[in-house]
Coordinates of C-alpha atoms and ligand atoms in Angstrom, one line a residue:
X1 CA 65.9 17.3 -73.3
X2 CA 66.8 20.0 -70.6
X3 CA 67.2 18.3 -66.8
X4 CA 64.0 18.6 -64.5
X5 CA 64.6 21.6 -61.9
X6 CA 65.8 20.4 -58.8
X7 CA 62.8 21.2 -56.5
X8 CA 60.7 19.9 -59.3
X9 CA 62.5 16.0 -59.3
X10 CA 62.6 16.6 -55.5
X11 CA 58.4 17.4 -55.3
X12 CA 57.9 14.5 -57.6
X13 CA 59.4 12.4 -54.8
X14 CA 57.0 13.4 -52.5
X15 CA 54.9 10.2 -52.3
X16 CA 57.7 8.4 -50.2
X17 CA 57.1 10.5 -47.3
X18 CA 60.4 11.4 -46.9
X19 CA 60.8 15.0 -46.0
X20 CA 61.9 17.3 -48.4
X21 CA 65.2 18.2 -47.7
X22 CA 66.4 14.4 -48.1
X23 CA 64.4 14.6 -51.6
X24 CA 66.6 17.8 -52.9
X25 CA 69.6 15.6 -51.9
X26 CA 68.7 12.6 -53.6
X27 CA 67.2 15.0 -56.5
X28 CA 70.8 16.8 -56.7
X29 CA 72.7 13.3 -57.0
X30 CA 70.4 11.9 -60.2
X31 CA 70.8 15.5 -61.6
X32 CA 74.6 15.6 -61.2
X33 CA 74.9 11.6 -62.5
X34 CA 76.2 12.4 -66.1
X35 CA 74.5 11.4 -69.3
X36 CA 71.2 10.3 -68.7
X37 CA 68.0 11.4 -69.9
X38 CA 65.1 13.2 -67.8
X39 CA 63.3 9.7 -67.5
X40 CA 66.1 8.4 -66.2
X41 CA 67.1 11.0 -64.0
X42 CA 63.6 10.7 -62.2
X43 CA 64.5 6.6 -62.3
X44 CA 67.5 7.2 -60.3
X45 CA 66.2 10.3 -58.0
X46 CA 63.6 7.9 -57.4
X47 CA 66.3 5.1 -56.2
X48 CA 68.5 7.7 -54.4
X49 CA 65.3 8.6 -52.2
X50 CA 64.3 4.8 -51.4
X51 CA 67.9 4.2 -50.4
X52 CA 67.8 6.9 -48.3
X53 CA 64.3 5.5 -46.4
X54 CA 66.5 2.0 -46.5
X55 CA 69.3 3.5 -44.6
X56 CA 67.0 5.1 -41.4
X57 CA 65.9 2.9 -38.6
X58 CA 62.9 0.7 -38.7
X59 CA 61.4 -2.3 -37.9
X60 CA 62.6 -5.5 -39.6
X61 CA 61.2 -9.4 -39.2
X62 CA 64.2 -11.4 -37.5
X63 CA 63.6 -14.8 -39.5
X64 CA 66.9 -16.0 -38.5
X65 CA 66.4 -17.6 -35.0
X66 CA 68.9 -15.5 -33.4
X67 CA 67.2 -14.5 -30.4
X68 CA 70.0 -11.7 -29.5
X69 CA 70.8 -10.6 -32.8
X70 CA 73.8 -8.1 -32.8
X71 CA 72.8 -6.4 -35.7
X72 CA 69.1 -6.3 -35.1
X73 CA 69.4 -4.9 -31.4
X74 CA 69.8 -8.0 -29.6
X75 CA 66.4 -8.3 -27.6
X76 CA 63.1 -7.4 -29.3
X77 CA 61.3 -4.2 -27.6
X78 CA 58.0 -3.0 -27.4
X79 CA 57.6 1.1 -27.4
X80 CA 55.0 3.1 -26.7
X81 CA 55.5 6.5 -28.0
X82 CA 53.1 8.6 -26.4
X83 CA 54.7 12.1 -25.4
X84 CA 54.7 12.4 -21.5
X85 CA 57.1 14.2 -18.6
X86 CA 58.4 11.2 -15.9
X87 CA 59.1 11.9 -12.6
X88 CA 62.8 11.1 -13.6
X89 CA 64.2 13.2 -10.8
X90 CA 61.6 14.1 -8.6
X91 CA 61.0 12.3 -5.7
X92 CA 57.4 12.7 -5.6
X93 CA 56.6 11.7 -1.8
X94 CA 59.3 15.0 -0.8
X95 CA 58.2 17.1 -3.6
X96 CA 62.0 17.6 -4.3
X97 CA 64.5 16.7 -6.6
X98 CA 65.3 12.9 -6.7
X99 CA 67.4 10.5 -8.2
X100 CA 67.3 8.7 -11.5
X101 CA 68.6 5.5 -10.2
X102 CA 65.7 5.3 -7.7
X103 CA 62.5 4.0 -9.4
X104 CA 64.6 1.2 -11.4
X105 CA 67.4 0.3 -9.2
X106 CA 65.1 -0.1 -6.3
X107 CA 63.4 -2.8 -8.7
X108 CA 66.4 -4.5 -9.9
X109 CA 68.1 -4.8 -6.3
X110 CA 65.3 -7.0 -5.6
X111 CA 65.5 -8.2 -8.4
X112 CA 68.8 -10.1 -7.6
X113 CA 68.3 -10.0 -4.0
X114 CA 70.8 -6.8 -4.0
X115 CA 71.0 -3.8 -1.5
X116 CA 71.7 -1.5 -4.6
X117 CA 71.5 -1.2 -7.9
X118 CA 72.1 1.7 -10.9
X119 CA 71.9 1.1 -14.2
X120 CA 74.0 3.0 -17.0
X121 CA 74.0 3.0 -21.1
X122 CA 75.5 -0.5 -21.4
X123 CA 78.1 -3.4 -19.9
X124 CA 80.8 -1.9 -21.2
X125 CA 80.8 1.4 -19.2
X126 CA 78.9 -0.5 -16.2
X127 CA 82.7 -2.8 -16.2
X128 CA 84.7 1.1 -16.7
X129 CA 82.6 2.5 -14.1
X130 CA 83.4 -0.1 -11.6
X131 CA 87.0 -0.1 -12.3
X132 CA 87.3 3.3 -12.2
X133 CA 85.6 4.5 -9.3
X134 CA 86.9 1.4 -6.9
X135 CA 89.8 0.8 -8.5
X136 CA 92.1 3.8 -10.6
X137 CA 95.5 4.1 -9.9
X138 CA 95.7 0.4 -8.0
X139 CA 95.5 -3.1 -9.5
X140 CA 92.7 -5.3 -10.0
X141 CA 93.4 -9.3 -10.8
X142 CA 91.9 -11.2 -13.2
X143 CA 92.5 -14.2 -14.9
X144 CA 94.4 -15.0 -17.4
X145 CA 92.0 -17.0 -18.7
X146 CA 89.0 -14.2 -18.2
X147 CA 91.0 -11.2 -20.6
X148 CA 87.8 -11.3 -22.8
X149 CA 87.0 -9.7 -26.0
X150 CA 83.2 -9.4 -26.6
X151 CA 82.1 -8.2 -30.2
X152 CA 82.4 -4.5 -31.0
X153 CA 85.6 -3.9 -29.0
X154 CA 85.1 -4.9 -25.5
X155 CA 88.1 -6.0 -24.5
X156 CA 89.0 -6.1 -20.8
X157 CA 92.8 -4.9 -21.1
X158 CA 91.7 -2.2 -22.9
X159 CA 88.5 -1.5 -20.4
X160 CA 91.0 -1.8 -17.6
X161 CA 93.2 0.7 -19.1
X162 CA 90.5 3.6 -19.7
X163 CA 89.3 3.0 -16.2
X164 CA 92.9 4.4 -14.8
X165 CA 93.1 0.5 -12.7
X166 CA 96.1 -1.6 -13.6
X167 CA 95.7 -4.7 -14.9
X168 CA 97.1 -7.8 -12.5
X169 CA 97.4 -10.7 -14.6
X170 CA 96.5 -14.0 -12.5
X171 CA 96.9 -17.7 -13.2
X172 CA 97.5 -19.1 -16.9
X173 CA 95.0 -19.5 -20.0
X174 CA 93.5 -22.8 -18.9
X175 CA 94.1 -22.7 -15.3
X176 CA 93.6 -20.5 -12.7
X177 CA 93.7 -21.6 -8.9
X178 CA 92.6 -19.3 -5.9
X179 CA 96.1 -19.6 -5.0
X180 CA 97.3 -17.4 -7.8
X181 CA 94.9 -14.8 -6.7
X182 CA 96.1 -15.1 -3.1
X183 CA 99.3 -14.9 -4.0
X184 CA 99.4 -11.4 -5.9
X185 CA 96.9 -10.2 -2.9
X186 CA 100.1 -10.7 -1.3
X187 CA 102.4 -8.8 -3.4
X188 CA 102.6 -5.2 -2.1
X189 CA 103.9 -3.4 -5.5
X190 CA 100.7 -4.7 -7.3
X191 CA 98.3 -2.7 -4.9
X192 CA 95.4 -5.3 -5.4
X193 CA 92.2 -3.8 -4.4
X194 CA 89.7 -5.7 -6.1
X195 CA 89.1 -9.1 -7.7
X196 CA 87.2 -9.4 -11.2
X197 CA 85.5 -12.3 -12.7
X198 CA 84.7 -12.1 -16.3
X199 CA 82.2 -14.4 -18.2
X200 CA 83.4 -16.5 -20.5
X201 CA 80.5 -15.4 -22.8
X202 CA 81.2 -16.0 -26.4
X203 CA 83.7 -18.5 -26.1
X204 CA 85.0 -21.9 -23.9
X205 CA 88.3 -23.5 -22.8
X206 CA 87.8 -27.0 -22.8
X207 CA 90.4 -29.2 -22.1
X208 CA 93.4 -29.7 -19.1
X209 CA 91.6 -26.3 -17.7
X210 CA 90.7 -25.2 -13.9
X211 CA 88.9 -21.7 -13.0
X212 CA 88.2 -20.4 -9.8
X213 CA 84.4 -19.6 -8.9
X214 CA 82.9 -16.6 -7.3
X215 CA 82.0 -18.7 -3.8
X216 CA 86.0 -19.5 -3.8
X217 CA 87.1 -15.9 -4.9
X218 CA 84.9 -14.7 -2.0
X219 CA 87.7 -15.8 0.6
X220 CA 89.9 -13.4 -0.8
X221 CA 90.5 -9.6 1.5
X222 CA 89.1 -7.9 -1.8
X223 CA 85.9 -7.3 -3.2
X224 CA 84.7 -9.5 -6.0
X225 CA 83.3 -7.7 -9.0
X226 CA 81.2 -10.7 -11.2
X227 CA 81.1 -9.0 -14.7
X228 CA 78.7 -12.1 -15.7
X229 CA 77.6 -10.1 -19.0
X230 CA 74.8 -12.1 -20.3
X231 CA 72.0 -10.7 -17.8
X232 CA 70.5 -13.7 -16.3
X233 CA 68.2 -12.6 -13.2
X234 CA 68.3 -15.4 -11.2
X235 CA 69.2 -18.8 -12.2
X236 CA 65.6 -20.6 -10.7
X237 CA 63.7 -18.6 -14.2
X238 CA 60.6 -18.2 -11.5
X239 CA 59.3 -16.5 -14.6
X240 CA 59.1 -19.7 -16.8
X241 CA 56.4 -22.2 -15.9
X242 CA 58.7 -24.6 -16.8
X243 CA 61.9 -23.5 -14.9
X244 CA 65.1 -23.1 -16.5
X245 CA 65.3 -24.5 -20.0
X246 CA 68.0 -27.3 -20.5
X247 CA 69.9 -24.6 -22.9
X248 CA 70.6 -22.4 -20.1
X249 CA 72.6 -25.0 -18.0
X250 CA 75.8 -23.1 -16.6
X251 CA 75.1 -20.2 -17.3
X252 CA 76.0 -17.5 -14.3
X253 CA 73.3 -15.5 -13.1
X254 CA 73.0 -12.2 -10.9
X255 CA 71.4 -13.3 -7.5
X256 CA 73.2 -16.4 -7.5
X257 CA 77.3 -14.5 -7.9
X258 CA 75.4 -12.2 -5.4
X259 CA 74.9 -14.9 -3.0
X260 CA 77.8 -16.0 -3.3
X261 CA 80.2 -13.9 -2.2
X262 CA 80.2 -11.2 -5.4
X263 CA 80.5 -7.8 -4.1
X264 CA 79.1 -6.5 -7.3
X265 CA 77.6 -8.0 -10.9
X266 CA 77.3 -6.5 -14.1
X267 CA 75.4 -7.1 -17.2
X268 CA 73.5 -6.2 -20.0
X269 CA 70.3 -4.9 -20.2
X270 CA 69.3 -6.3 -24.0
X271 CA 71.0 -9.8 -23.4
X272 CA 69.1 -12.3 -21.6
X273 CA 67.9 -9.9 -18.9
X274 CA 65.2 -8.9 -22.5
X275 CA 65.5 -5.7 -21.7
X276 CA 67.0 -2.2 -23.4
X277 CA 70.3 -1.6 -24.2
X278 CA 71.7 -0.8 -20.4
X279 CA 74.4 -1.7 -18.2
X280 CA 73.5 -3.0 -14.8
X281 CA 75.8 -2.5 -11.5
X282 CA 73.8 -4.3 -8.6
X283 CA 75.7 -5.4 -5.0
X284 CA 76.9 -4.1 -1.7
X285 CA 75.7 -0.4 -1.1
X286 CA 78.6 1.3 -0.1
X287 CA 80.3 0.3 -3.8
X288 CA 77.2 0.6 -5.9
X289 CA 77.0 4.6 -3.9
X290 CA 80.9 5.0 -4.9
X291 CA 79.7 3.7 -8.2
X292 CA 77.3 6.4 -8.7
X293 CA 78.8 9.2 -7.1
X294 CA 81.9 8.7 -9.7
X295 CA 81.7 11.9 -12.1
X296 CA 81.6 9.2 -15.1
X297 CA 78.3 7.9 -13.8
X298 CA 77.3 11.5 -15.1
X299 CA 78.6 10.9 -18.2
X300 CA 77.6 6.9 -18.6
X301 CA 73.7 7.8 -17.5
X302 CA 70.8 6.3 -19.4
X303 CA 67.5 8.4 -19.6
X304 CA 64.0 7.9 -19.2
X305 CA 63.3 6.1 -22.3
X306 CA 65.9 3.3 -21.5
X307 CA 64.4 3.5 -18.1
X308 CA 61.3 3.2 -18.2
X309 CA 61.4 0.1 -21.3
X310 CA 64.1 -1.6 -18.3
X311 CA 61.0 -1.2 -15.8
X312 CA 58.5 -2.5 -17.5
X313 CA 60.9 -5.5 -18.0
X314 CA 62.1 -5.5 -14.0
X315 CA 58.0 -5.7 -13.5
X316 CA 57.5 -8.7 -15.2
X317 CA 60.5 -10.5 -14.1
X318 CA 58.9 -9.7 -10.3
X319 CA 55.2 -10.3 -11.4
X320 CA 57.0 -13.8 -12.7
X321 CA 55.8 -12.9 -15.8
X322 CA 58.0 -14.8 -18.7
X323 CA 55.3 -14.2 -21.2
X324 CA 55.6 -10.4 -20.9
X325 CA 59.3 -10.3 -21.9
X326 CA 59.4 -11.1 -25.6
X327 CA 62.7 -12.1 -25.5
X328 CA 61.4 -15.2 -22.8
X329 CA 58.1 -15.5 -24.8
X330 CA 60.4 -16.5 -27.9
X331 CA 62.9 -18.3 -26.2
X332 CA 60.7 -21.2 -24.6
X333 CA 58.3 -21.6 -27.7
X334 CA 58.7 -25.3 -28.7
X335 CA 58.9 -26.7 -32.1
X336 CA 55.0 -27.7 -31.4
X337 CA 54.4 -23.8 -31.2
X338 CA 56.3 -23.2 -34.4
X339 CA 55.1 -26.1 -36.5
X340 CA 51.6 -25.0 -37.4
X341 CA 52.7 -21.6 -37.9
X342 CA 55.0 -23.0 -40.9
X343 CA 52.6 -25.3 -42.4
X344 CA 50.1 -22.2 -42.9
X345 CA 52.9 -20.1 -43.9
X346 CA 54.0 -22.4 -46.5
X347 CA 50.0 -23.0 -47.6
X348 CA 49.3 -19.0 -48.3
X349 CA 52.6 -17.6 -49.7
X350 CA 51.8 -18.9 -52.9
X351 CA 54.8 -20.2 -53.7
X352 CA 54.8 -24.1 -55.4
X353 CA 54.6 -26.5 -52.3
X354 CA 58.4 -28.2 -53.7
X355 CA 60.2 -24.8 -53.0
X356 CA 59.5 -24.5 -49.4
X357 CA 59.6 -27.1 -46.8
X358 CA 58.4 -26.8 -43.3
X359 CA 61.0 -27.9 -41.6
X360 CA 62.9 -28.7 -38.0
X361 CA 65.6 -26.8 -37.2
X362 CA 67.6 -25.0 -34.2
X363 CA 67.7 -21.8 -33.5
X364 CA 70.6 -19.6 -30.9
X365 CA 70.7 -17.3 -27.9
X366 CA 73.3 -15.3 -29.9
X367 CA 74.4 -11.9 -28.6
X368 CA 77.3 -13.6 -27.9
X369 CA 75.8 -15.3 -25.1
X370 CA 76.0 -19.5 -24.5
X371 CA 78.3 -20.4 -27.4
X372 CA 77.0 -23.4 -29.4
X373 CA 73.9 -23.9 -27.5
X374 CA 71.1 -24.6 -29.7
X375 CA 67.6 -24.6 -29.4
X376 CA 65.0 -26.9 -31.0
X377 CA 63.3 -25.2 -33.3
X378 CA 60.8 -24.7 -36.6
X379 CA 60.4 -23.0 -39.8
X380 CA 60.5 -22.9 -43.5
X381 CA 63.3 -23.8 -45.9
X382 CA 63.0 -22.0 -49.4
X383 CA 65.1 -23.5 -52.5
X384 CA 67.2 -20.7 -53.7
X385 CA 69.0 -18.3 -51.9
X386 CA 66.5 -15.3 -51.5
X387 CA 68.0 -13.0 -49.0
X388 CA 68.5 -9.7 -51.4
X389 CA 64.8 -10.0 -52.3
X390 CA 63.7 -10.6 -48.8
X391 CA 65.6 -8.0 -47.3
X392 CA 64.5 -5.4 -50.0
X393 CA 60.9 -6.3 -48.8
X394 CA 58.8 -3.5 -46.5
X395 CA 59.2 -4.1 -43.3
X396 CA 62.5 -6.0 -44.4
X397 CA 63.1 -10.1 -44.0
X398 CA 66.5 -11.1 -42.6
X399 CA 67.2 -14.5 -43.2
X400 CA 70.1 -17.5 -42.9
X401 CA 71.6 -18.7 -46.4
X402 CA 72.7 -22.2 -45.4
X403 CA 74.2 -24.4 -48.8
X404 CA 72.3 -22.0 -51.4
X405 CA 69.0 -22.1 -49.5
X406 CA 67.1 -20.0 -47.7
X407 CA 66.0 -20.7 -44.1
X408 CA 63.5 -19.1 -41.4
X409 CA 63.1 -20.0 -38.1
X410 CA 60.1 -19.0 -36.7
X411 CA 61.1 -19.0 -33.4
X412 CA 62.1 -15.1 -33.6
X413 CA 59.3 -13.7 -36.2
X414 CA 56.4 -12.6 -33.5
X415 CA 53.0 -14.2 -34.6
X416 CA 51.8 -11.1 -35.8
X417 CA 54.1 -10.8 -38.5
X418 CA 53.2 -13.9 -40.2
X419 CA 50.9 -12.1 -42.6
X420 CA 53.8 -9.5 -43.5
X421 CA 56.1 -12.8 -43.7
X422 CA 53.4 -14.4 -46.2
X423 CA 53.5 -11.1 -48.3
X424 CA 57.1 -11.4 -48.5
X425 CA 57.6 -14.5 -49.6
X426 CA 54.8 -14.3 -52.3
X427 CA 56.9 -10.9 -53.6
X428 CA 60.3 -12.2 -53.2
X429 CA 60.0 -16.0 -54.8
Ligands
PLP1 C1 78.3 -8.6 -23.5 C2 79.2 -8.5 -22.4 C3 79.8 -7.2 -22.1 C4 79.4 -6.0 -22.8 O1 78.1 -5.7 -22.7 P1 77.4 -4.5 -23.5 O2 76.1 -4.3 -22.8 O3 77.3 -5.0 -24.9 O4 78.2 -3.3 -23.3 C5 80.7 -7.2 -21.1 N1 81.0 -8.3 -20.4 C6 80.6 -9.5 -20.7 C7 81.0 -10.7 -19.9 C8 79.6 -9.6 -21.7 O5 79.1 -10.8 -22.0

């Protein structure tokens, strides 16, 4: 039998919705797989096209109680796609052009009680940004016990570097005194022009250790930059009805380093803060200004559609709205909250009441945020590990395989996905 014509495999793929170029591809790689018959040709066209749907972005339920889930986009967003022009750069009480760092910086300055704030694509270039428009070509100290490396390559030598600033090494791995830091302030070859404080985020030093704090560091003739990472607001959670869950205990926040003594904080937008993927510089004006007027601000700058999602989030956090944020919404649901949820889920996916067992268990921030911290927490163990099968559902499951079996912590699955969770399981077990 001669091979189907290329456009007529690639039409006969139609009913994925894929567009039609991806369909030739996918058509072209069954045809030029060797020694199969036209059936199986369409078989495999068929598989090249749903693997190339698989590959694009989408939508996928976060069973795993990670709340910040590094390979799910840390926090869970909302977007509304509607096709509009912003007032991105127009000042609209002048009529003239304005600044992008107006509407949401304005927000996030009071947020933390700053007199500025910009925002850029992530932490990572808010850190390069500050070290390279306050500090290139002179030193900046940090402790030895701060040279951090968060996950996908942050590391601070190497930040430091990139930024032009030399690296001035301070104190030992366990313990750093404010001494140390006064004492290379006082060494005139290291040209010491700014102080930086790195969170500890994804790991601790426990032990014979001592650190110095921002409201010590603040008596030093430098400026303190508080890269505190993890995007807490303000440590009083004004937004929870409860307060500040017991999880978060220690846990630096931005308004706090600001008062004091930081000159500057940065963190991410899609850690705690809940937001987009952003980088937040918020302090004393004359540095955040210095910050923004540095041609790599240019080159770091978010746009509206990171803006306007981090808005939206700024305005709950000041309408002390917890409930709006979904990352918040998630993070203080009890195991009371999840419990029911689990029971039903179990009673409608069909699958033999022995095989899956509502269940306690604890979820994490993740994100690389408060290391071991876990959170009390509910949801379904299956028997059998089913994460292939769940993962190949539409929208996709992502699980935790603990000992063979398959766990889901409902913490992170939005109530609305229950259904799609209950169609999963029934397909997958
Ligand atoms: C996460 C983190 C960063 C990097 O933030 P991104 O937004 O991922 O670029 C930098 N510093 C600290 C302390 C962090 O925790």
């Amino acid at each position: 039998m001669r091979p189907p014509s290329v456009d007529a495999l690639a039409r006969s793929l139609a009913d994925t919705g894929l567009p039609h170029p991806l369909l030739v591809d996918a058509a072209r790689k069954a045809i030029a797989d060797a020694n199969t018959d036209a059936a199986g040709i369409e078989e495999r066209a068929r598989r090249y096209a749903l693997a190339a749907q698989r590959a694009m972005l989408g939508p996928v339920i976060n069973a795993t109680g990670v709340l910040l889930h590094t390979n799910l986009g840390r926090a869970p967003l909302a977007s509304n796609a509607e096709a509009a022009y912003t007032n991105l750069e127009l000042n609209l009480t002048l009529g003239k052009r304005g600044s992008r760092h107006a509407h949401v910086g304005t927000l996030l300055a009071r947020l933390c009680d700053a007199e500025e704030a910009i925002v850029v694509n992530n932490c990572a270039g808010a850190v390069l940004l500050v070290l390279a428009a306050l500090a290139s070509g002179r030193g900046v100290a940090v402790s030895r016990g701060e040279l951090v490396e968060i996950g996908g390559g942050f590391r601070v030598p190497e930040v430091m570097t990139q930024s032009g600033a030399h690296l001035v090494e301070v104190g030992t791995t366990n313990r750093t005194r404010l001494s140390d830091f006064a004492g290379v302030l006082q060494q005139p070859n290291a040209n010491v022009v700014l102080a930086l404080k790195v969170h500890q985020s994804n790991y601790r030093i426990v032990g014979f250790t001592e650190h110095v704090v921002v409201s010590e560091m603040a008596s030093l003739d430098v400026p303190v930059v508080a890269d505190i990472g993890s995007g807490l607001v303000d440590a009083a959670c004004g937004w929870l009805d409860g307060g500040p869950p017991l999880w978060l205990a220690g846990e630096p926040a931005a308004k706090q380093s600001l008062a004091e003594g930081a000159a500057l904080v940065t963190f991410s937008g899609d850690k705690l803060f809940g937001g987009p993927q952003a980088g937040i510089i918020a302090g004393r004006a004359s540095l955040v200004r210095q910050c923004a007027n540095h041609p790599l601000a240019r080159a770091l700058r978010p746009g509206s559609l990171v803006l306007s999602a981090l808005q939206q989030v700024a305005l709950a956090y000041l309408n002390r709205n917890g409930q709006a944020i979904h990352f918040w919404r998630m993070a203080s649901l009890g195991p009371q909250d999840l419990e029911p949820r689990a029971r039903a889920i179990a009673a409608h996916a069909s699958v033999p009441p022995k095989l899956v067992v509502p269940t306690e268990m604890a979820s994490v921030p993740g994100g690389g945020t408060l290391p071991g911290v876990e959170i009390p927490s509910y949801g379904l163990v299956l028997e059998g590990d089913h994460a292939t099968r769940l993962r190949a559902h539409t929208p996709p499951v992502i699980v935790t395989v603990r000992d063979g079996h398959t766990w889901l912590d409902l913490r992170t699955v939005a109530p609305h996905e229950d259904d799609q969770l209950v169609q999963a399981l029934r397909a997958a077990v």
